[in-house]
CSV table of C-alpha atoms in Angstrom, one decimal:
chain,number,residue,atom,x,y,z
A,23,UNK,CA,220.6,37.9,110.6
A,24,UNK,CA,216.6,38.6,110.4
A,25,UNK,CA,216.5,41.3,107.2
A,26,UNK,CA,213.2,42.2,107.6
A,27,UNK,CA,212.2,42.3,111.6
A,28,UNK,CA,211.6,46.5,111.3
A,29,UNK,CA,209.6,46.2,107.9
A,30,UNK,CA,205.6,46.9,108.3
A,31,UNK,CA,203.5,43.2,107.6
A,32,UNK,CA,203.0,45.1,103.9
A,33,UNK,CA,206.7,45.5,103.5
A,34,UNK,CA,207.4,41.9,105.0
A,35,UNK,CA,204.9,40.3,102.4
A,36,UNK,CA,206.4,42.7,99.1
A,37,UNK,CA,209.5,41.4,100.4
A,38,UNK,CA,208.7,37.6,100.5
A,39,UNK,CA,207.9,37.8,97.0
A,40,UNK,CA,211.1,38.7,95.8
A,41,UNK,CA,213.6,36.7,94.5
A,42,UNK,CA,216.1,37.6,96.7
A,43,UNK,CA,213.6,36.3,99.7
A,44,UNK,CA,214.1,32.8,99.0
A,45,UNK,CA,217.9,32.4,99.5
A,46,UNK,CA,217.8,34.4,102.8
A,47,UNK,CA,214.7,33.0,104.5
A,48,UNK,CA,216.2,29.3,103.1
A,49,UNK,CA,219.8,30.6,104.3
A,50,UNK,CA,218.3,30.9,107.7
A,51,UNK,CA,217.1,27.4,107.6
A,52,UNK,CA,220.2,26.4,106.7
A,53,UNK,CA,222.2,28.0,109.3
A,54,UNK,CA,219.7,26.1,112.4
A,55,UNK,CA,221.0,23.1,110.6
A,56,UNK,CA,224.5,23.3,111.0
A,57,UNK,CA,224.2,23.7,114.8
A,58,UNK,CA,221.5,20.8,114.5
A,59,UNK,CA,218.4,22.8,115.2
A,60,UNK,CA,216.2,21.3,112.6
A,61,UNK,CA,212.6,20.0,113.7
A,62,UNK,CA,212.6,17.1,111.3
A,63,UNK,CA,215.6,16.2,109.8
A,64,UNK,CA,219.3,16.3,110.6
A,65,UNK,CA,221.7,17.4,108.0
A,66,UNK,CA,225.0,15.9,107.3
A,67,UNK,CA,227.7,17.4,105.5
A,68,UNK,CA,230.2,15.2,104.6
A,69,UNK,CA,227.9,12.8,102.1
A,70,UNK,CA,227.5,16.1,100.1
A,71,UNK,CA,230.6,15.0,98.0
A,72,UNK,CA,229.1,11.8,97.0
A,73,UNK,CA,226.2,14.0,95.4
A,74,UNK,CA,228.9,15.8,93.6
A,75,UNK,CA,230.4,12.5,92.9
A,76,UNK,CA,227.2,10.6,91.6
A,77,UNK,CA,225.8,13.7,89.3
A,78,UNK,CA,229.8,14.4,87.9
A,79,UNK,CA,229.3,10.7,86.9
A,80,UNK,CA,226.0,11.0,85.3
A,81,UNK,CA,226.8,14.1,83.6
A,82,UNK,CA,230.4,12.1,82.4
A,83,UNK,CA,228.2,9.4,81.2
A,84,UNK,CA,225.3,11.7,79.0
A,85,UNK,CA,227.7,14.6,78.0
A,86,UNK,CA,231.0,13.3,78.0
A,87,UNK,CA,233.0,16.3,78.2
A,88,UNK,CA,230.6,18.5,76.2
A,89,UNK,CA,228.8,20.1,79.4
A,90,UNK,CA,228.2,23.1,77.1
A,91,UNK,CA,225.9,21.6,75.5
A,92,UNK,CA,223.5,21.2,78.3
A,93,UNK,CA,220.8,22.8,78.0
A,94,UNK,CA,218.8,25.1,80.9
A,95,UNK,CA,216.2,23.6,83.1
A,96,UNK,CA,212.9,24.3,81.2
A,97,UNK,CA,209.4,23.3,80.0
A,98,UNK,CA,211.0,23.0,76.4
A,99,UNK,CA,213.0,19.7,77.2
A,100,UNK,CA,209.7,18.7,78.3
A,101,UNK,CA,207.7,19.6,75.8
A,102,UNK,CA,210.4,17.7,73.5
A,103,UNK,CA,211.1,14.8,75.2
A,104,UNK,CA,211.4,12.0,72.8
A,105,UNK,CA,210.8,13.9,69.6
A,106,UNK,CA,211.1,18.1,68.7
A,107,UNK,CA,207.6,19.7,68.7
A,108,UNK,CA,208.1,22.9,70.0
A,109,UNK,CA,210.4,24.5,66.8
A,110,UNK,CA,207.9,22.3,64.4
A,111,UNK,CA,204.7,23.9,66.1
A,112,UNK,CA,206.1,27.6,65.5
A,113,UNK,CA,206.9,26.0,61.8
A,114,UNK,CA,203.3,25.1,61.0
A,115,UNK,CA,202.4,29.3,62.4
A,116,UNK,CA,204.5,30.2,59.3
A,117,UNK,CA,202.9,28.1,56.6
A,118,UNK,CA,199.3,28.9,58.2
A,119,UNK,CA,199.1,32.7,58.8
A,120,UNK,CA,202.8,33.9,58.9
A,121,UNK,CA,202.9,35.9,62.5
A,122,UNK,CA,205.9,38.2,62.7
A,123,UNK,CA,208.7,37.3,65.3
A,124,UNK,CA,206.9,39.3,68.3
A,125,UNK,CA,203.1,37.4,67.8
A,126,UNK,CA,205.6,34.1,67.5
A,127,UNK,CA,207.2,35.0,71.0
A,128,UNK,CA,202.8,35.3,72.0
A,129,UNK,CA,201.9,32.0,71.3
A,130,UNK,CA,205.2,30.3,72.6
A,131,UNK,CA,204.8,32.4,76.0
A,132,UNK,CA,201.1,31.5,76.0
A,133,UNK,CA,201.8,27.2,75.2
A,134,UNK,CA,204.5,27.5,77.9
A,135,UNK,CA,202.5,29.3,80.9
A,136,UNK,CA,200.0,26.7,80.6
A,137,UNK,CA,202.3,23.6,80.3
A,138,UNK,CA,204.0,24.8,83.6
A,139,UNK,CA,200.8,25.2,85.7
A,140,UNK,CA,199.6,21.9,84.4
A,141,UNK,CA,203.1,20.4,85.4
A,142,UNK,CA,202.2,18.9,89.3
A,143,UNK,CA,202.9,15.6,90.4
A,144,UNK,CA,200.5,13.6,88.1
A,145,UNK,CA,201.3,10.1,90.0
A,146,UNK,CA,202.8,6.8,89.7
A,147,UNK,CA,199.8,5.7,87.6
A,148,UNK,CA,198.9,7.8,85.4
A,149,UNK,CA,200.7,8.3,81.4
A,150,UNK,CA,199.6,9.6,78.5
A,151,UNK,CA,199.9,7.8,75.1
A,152,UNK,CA,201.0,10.4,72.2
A,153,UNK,CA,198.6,9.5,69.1
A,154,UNK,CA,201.1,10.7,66.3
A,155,UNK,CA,204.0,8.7,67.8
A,156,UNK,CA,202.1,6.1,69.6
A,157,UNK,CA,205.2,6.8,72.3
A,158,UNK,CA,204.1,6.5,76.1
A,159,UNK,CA,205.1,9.1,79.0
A,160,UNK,CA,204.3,9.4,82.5
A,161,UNK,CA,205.3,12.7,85.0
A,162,UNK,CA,206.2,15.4,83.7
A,163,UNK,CA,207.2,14.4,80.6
A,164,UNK,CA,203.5,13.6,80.2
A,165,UNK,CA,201.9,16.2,81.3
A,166,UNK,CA,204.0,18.0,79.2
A,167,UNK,CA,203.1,16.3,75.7
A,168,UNK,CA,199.6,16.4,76.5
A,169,UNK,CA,199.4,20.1,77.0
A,170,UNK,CA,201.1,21.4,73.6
A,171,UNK,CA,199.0,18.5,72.4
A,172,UNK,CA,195.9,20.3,74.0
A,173,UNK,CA,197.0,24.1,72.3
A,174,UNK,CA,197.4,22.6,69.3
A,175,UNK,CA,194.0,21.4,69.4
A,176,UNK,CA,193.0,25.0,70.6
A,177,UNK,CA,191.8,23.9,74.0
A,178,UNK,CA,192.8,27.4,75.5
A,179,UNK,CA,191.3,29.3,73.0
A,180,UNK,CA,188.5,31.2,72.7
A,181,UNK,CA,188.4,32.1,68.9
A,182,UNK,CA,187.7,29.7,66.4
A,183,UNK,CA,189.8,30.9,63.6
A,184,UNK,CA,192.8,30.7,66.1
A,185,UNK,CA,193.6,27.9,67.7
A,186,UNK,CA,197.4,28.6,69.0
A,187,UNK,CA,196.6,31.1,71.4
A,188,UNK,CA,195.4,31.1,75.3
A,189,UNK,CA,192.9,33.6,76.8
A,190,UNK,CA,191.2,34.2,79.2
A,191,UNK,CA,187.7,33.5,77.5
A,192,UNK,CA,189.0,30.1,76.6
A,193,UNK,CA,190.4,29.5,80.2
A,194,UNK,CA,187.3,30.2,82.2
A,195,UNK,CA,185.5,27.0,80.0
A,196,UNK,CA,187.6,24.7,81.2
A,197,UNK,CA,186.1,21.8,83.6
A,198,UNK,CA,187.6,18.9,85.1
A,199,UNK,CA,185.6,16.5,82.8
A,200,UNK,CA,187.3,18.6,79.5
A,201,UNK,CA,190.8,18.3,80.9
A,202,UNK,CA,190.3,14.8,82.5
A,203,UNK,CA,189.4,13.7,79.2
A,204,UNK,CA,192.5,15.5,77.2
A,205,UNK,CA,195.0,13.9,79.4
A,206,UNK,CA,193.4,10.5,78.8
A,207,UNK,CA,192.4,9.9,82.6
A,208,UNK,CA,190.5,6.7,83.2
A,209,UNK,CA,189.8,4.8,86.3
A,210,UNK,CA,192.8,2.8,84.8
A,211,UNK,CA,194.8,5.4,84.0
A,212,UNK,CA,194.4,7.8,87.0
A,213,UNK,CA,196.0,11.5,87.5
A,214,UNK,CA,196.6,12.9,90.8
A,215,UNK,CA,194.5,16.3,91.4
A,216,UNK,CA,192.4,17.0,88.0
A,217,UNK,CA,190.4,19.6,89.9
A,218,UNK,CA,193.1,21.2,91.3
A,219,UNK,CA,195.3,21.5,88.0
A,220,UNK,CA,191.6,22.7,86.3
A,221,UNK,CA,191.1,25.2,89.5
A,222,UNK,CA,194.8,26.4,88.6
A,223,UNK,CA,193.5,27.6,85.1
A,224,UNK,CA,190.6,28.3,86.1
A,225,UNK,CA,192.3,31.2,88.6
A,226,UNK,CA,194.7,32.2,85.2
A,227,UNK,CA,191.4,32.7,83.3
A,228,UNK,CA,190.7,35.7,86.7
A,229,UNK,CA,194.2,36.5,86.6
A,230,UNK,CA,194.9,37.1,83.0
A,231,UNK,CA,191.0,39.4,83.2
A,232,UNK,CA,192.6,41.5,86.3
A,233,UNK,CA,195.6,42.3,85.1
A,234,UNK,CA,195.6,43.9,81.7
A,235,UNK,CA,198.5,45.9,82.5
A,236,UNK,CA,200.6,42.5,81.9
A,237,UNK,CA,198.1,40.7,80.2
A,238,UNK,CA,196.3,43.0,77.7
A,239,UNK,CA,192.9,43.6,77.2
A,240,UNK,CA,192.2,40.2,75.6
A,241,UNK,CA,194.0,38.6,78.9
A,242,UNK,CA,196.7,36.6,76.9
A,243,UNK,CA,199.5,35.4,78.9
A,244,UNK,CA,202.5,36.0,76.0
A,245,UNK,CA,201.2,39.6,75.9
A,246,UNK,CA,203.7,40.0,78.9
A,247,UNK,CA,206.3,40.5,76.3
A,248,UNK,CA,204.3,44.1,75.1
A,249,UNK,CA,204.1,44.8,79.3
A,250,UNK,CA,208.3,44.2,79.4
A,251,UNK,CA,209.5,45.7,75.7
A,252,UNK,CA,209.6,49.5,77.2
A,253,UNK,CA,211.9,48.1,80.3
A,254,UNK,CA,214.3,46.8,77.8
A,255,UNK,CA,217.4,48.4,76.5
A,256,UNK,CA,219.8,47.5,73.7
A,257,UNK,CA,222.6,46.4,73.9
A,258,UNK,CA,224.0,45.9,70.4
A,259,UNK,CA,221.4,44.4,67.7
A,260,UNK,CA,219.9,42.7,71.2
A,261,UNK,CA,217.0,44.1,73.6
A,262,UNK,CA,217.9,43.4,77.2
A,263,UNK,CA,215.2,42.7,79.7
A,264,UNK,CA,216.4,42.8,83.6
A,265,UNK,CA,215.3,39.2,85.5
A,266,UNK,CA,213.7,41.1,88.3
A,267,UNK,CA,210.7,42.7,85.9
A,268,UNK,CA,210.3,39.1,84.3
A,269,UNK,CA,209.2,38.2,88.1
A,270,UNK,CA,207.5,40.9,88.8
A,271,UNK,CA,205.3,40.6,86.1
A,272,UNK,CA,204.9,37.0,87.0
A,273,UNK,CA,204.4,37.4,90.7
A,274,UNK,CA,202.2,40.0,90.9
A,275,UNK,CA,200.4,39.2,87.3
A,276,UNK,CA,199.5,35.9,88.6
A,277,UNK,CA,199.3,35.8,92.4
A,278,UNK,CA,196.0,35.4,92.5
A,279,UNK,CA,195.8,32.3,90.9
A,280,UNK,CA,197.5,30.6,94.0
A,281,UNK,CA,195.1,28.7,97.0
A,282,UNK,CA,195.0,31.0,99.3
A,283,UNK,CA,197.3,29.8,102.1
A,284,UNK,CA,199.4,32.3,104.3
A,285,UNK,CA,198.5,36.4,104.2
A,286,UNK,CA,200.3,38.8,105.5
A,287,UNK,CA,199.1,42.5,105.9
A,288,UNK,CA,196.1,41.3,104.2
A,289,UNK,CA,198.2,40.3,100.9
A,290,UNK,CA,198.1,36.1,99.6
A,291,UNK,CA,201.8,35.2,99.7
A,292,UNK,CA,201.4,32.2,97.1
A,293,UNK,CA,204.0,29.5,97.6
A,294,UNK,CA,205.4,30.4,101.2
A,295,UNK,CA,205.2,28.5,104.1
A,296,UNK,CA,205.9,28.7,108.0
A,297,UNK,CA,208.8,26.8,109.3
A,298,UNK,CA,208.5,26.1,112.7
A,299,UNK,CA,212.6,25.5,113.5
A,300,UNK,CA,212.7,29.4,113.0
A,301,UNK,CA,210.2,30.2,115.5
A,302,UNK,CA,212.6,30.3,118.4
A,303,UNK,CA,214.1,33.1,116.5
A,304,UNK,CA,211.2,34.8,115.1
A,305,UNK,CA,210.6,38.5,116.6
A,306,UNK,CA,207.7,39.6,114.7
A,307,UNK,CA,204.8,38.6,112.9
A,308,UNK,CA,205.7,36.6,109.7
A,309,UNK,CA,209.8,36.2,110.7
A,310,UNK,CA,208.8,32.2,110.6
A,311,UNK,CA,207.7,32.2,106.9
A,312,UNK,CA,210.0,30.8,104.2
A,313,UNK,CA,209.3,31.9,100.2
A,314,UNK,CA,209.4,29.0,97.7
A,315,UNK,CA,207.4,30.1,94.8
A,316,UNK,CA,208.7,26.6,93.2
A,317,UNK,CA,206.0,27.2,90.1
A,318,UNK,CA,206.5,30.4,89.2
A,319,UNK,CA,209.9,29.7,89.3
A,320,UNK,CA,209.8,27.1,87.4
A,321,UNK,CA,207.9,29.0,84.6
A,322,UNK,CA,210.4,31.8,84.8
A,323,UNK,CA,213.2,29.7,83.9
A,324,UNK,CA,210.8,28.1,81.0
A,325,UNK,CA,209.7,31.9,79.6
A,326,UNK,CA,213.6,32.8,80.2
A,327,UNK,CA,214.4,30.7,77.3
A,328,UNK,CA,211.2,31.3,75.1
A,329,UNK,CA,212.7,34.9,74.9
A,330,UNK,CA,216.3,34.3,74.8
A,331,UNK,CA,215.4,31.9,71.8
A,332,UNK,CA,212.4,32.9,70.2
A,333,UNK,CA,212.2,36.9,70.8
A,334,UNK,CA,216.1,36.3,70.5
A,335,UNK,CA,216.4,39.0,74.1
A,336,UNK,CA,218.9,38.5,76.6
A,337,UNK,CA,218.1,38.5,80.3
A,338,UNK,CA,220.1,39.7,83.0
A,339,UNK,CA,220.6,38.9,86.7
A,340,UNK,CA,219.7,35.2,86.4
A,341,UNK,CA,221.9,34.8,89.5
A,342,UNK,CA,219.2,35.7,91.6
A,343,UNK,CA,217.2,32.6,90.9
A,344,UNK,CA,217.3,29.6,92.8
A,345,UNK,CA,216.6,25.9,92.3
A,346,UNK,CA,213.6,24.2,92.4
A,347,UNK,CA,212.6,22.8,95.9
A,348,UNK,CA,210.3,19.8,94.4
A,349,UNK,CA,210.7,16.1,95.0
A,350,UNK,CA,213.5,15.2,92.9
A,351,UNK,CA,215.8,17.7,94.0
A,352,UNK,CA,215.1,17.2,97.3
A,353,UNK,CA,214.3,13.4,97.2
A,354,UNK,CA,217.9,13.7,96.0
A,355,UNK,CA,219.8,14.8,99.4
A,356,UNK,CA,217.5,12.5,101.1
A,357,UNK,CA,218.2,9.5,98.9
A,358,UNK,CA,222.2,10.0,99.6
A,359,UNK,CA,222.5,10.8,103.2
A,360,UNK,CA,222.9,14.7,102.8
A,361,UNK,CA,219.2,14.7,104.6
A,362,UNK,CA,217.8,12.3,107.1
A,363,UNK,CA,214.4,12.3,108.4
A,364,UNK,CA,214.2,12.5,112.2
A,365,UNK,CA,213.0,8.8,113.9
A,366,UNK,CA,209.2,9.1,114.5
A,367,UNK,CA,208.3,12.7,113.0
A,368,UNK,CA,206.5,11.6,109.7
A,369,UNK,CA,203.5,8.7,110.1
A,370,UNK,CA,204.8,5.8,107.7
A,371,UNK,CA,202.2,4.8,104.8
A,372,UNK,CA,201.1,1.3,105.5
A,373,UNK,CA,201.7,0.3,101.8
A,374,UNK,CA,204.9,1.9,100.7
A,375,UNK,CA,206.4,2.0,104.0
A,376,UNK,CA,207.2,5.6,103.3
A,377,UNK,CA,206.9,8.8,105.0
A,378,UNK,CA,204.5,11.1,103.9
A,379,UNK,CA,203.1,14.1,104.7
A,380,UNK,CA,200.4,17.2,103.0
A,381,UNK,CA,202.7,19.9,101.0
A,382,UNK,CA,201.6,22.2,104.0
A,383,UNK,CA,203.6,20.7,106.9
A,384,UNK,CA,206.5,21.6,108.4
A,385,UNK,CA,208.4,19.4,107.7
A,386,UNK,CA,208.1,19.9,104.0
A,387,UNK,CA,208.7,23.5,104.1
A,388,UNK,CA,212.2,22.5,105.9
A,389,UNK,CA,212.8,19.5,103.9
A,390,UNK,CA,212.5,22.3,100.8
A,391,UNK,CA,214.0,25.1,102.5
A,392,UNK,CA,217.3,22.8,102.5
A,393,UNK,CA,216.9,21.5,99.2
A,394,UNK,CA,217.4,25.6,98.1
A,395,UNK,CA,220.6,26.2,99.4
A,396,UNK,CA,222.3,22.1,99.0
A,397,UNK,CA,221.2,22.7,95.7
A,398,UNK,CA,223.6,26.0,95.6
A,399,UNK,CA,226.3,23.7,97.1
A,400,UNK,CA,225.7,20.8,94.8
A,401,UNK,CA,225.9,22.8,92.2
A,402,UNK,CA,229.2,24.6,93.7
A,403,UNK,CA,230.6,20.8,94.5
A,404,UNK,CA,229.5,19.3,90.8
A,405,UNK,CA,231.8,22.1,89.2
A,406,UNK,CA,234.6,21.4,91.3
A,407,UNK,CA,234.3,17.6,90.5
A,408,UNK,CA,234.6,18.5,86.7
A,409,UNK,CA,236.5,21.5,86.7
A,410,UNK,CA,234.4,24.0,85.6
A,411,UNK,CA,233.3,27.4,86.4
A,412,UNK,CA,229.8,29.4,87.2
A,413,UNK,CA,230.5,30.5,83.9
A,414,UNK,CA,230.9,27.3,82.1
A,415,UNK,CA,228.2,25.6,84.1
A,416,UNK,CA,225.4,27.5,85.3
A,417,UNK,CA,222.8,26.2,87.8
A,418,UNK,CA,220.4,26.2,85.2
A,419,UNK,CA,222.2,23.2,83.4
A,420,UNK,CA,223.0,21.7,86.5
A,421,UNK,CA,219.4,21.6,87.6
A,422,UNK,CA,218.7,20.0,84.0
A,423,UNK,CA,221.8,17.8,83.5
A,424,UNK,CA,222.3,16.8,86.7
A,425,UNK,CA,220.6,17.0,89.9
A,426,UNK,CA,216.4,16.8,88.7
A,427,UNK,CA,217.6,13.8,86.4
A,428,UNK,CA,220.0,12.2,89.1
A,429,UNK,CA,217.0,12.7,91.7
A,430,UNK,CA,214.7,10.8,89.4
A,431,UNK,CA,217.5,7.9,88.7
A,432,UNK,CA,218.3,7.5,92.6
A,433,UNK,CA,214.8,7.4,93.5
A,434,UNK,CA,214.1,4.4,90.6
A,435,UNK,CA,217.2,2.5,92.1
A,436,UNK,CA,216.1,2.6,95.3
A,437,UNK,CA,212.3,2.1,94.6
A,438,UNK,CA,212.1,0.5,91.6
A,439,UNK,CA,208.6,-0.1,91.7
A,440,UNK,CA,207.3,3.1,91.7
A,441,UNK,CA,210.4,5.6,91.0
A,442,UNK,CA,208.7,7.7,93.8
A,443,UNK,CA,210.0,10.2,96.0
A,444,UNK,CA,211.6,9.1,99.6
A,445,UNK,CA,209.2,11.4,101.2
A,446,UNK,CA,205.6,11.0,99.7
A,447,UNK,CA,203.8,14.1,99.1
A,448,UNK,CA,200.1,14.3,99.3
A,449,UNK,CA,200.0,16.6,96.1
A,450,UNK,CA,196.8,19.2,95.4
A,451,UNK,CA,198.4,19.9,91.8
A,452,UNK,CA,199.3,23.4,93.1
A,453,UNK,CA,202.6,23.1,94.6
A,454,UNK,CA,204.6,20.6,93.0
């Protein structure tokens, strides 16, 4: 059923940046694969229990029966991987200059807005050596080090006397040389897309400037949480902020920072992308787009927890958000037989011996469109395999505990070499 076929192209493109968007456009998709209508890849059902059978036995193995204590998909397991920093950087605010809880929930918001944006497929080759640990990490793990690593050392800042902040000022003196040289790249040790992961905060710099009715008037991303306190109400000794203004604030705060791609009544949609299977079907201009908006997605469910645990708010209607629809939950379905490619439709890379294909084709935007909803189904199958609910397992820590990390482990047993995706993305640092 086509939601949107009487909305103007104005309506239509408001509408494909909601988060409600994603599941139906991706439903769609879902529904021409069923009756086999797919462009690219062919779609079969009944290997979905052995995802639910592999992640139930991964999670068995890491958590034993404690699956409470997953934690939610977020930058902050990043950001921590191998050793805390994230609790210790907020730590060292209090024995410097003492910020009050609010100006804390400021500088975590701003450190996490610019981890995410950094966080694109880096490569196969490139890592970053921590200096304090002397511990190694590649991916996002990597990235992810090397940007607190970078706020600490007040690379986002504009004022001297602060260094734990991220403005706008700062921003727009970034270079590809600066940030090349922070994340260690050599011609040994090269990253994937340095100008477009510098053109990214680059674009913030504009954004934050444009938009001081989120940002403020010194263009701060954690001064978002000023923009959201009067939509808030309490609830008890909490302050309750609605998931729907989080992404609005996000969506429309930062659009501009996006390559322009698609428009649609003269509005940039960001991260959405035509899919050709629903052509056929399609009555009216911009019926064949699908929404994604995998990054800002991806840093909502980050800033969801910098609030739950730092401004200590709650946030309601996290139903509506979806799972990520990157590589390794995708690479996932394909990697166990959920997914197939179809014979002939990608051209195979002459040294992997891998399909690839440029983040803007169309058979991406299906290959992700699927990943959205099987990831809804995974998530439905792994909590049948373990006998849990929504409740006591939501899609948040199934996305953490189970399907990004089992999409990363499948992908290393079947290509050990590299640990790559099935499909190889030609990545801009914009998209994934």
């Amino acid at each position: 059923m086509n939601l949107t076929s009487e909305l103007s192209s104005n309506q239509k493109a408001a509408y494909l940046r909601t988060l409600p968007s994603i599941r139906e456009r991706c439903g769609r998709v879902f529904e021409l694969a069923k009756e086999g209508k797919l462009e690219y890849f062919d779609y079969h059902p009944e290997k979905e229990s052995d995802v639910a059978a592999y992640c139930g036995k991964a999670m068995r193995r890491d958590y034993g029966t404690n699956f409470s204590e997953i934690k939610p998909h977020s930058r902050w397991r990043h950001l921590d991987t191998g050793v805390g920093r994230v609790i210790p950087v907020i730590a060292k605010w209090s024995a410097i200059d003492q910020p009050n809880a609010k100006e804390e929930a400021r500088r975590t918001i701003d450190l996490f807005v610019v981890s995410v944006l950094l966080d694109a497929g880096a490569g196969s080759a490139w890592s970053y050596t921590e200096k304090s640990s002397g511990m190694n990490f590649s991916r996002s793990e990597g990235l992810a080090v090397a940007s607190i690593h970078m706020f600490e050392g007040g690379f986002f800042s504009s004022d001297e006397r602060q260094k734990y902040r991220v403005d706008a000022e700062g921003l727009s003196k970034v270079t590809p040389e600066r940030v090349a040289e922070a994340m260690q790249v050599t011609e040994s040790n090269p990253m994937v897309a340095v100008e477009g992961r510098t053109s990214l905060l680059f674009n913030l710099s504009k954004a934050l400037k444009a938009n001081p009715e989120f940002f403020g008037a010194e263009g701060r991303p954690g001064n978002i949480i000023d923009f959201l306190e009067p939509h808030t109400q309490i609830d008890g000794d909490k302050k309750v902020v609605s998931i729907s203004v989080l992404w609005h604030c996000l969506i429309e705060g930062l659009n501009s920072i996006w390559p322009s791609r698609h428009s649609l009544g003269g509005v940039a949609l960001g991260d959405v992308w035509p899919c050709t299977a629903l052509k056929p079907t399609s009555t009216a201009e911009g019926d064949e787009f699908v929404p994604f908006h995998k990054l800002t997605m991806w840093l909502t469910y980050s800033l969801v927890e910098v609030f739950q645990r730092v401004a200590k708010w709650r946030v309601d209607g996290l139903d509506d958000m979806t799972g990520l629809p990157e590589y390794r939950n995708g690479g996932l379905f394909v990697d166990l037989g959920v997914l197939s490619l179809k014979p002939g439709v990608l051209p195979i890379d002459e040294r992997s011996g891998l399909p690839h294909a440029a983040p803007s084709h169309a058979a991406v935007a299906e290959w992700r469109a699927m990943t959205v909803i099987l990831l809804d189904r995974a998530a439905d199958g792994i909590r049948k395999e373990l006998g849990l609910t929504t409740a006591e397992l939501s899609l948040a820590q199934i996305l953490e505990g189970a399907t990004w990390k089992c999409g990363r482990e499948i992908a290393k047993e079947k290509r050990p070499e590299t640990g790559g995706s099935p499909i190889e993305i030609d990545s801009d640092g914009t998209v994934f």
